[in-house]
XYZ file of C-alpha atoms in Angstrom:
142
model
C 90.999 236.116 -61.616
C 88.248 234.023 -63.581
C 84.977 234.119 -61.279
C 84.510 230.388 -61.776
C 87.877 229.342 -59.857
C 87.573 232.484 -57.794
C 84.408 231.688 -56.613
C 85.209 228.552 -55.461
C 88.467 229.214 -54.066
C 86.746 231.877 -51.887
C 84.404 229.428 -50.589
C 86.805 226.791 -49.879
C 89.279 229.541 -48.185
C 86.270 230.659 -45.725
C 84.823 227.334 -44.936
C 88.511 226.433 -44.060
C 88.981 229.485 -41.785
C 85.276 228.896 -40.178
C 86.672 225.348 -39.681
C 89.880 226.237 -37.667
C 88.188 229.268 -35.826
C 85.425 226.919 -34.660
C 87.669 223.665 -33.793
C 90.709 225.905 -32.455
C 89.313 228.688 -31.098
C 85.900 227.429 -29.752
C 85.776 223.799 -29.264
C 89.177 223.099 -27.821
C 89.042 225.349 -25.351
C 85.573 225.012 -24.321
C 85.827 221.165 -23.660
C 88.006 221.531 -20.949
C 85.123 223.710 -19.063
C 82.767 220.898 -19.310
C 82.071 219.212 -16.187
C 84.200 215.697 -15.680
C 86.333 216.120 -19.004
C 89.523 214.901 -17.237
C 93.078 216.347 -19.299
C 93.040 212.494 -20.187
C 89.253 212.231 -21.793
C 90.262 216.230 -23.062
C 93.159 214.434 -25.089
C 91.280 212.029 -26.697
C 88.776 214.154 -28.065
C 91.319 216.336 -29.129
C 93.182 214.205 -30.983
C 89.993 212.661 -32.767
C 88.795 216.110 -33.447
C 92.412 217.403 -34.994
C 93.037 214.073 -37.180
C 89.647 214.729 -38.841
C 89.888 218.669 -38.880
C 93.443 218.396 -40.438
C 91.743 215.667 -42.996
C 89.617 218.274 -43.830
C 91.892 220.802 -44.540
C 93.840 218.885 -46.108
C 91.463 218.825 -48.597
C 90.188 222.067 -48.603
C 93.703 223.251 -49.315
C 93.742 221.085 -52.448
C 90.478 222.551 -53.409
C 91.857 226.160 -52.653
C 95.380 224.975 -54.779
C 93.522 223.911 -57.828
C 91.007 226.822 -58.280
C 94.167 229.848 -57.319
C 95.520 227.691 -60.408
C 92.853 226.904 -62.590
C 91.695 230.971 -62.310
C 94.714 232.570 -63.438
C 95.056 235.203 -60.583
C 97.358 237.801 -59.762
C 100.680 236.871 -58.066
C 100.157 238.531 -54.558
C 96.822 235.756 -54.819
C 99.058 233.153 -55.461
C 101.455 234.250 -52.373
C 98.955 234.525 -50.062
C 97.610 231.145 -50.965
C 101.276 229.515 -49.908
C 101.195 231.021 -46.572
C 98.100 228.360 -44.902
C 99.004 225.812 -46.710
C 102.763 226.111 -45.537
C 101.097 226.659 -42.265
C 99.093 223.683 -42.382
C 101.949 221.843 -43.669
C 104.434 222.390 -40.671
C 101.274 221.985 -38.249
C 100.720 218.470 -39.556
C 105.185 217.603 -40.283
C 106.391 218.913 -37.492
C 104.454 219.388 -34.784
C 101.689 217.450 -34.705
C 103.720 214.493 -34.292
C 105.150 215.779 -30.922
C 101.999 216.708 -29.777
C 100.879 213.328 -30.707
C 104.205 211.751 -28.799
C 103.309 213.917 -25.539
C 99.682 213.072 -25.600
C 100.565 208.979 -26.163
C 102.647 209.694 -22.866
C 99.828 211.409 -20.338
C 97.484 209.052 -22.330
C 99.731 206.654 -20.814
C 99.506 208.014 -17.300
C 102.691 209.891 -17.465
C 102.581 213.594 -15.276
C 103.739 215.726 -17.718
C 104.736 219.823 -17.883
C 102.774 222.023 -20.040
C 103.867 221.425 -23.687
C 105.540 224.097 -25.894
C 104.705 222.271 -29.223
C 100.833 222.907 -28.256
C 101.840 226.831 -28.170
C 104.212 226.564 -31.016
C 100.661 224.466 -32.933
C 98.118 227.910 -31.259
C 100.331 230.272 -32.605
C 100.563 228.332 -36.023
C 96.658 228.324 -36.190
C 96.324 232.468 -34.961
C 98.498 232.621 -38.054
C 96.529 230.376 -40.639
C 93.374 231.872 -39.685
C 94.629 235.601 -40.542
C 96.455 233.996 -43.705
C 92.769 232.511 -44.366
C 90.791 235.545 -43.924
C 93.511 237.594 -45.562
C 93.605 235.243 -48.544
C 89.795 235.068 -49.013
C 89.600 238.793 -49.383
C 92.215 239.301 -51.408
C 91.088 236.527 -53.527
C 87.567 238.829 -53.827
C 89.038 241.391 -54.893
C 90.932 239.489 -57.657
């Protein structure tokens, strides 16, 4: 792969995993812990923090698209580059707007069961991030 596009499609493919692993993995677990954060005040953070994370990576995956294109890489590059992106694109098509339905009802003051969507989003992101990190180093060693 050329080292210009490769470079930058390496950076943009960790930044993007640091990204989800921080949001996902860290922050929206943690701010449930904190003391008051009602599900309610927990949802609206949320959903502020995934519109602009998902902004974000919307963009990074453009940035990752264009330099696995621009840099002429090897074809198992190109595959692994589908897989987030694919990821990312069901996350936002498909389930995000349930989760966003559900959340517009307990927002609402509805009592509500746990939601399936939000494990059916978790597992999505455990996927993207080992796409990501797989993708990155493969795209290193290109």
């Amino acid at each position: 792969m050329n080292p210009g596009p490769a470079a930058v499609a390496v950076a943009a493919t960790f930044v993007w995993l640091g990204m989800v692993l921080a949001i996902s993995f860290l922050e929206a677990p943690l701010k449930f812990r904190a003391p008051d954060v009602t599900l309610r005040i927990g949802l609206g953070i949320g959903r502020l923090v995934y519109r602009a994370l998902n902004r974000v990576e919307a963009v990074l995956a453009v940035v990752v698209i264009t330099a696995v294109a621009l840099g002429r890489p090897p074809a198992s590059v190109v595959s692994l580059t589908a897989v987030p992106v694919l990821l990312l694109t069901a996350q936002l098509t498909a389930v995000r707007p349930a989760l966003n339905r559900r959340s517009d009802r307990v927002l609402a003051g509805e009592e509500l069961p746990r939601s399936r969507a939000h494990l059916l989003y978790a597992a999505a992101e455990s996927l993207k991030a080992l796409a990501l990190l797989t993708l990155g180093i493969a795209t290193l060693a290109a």
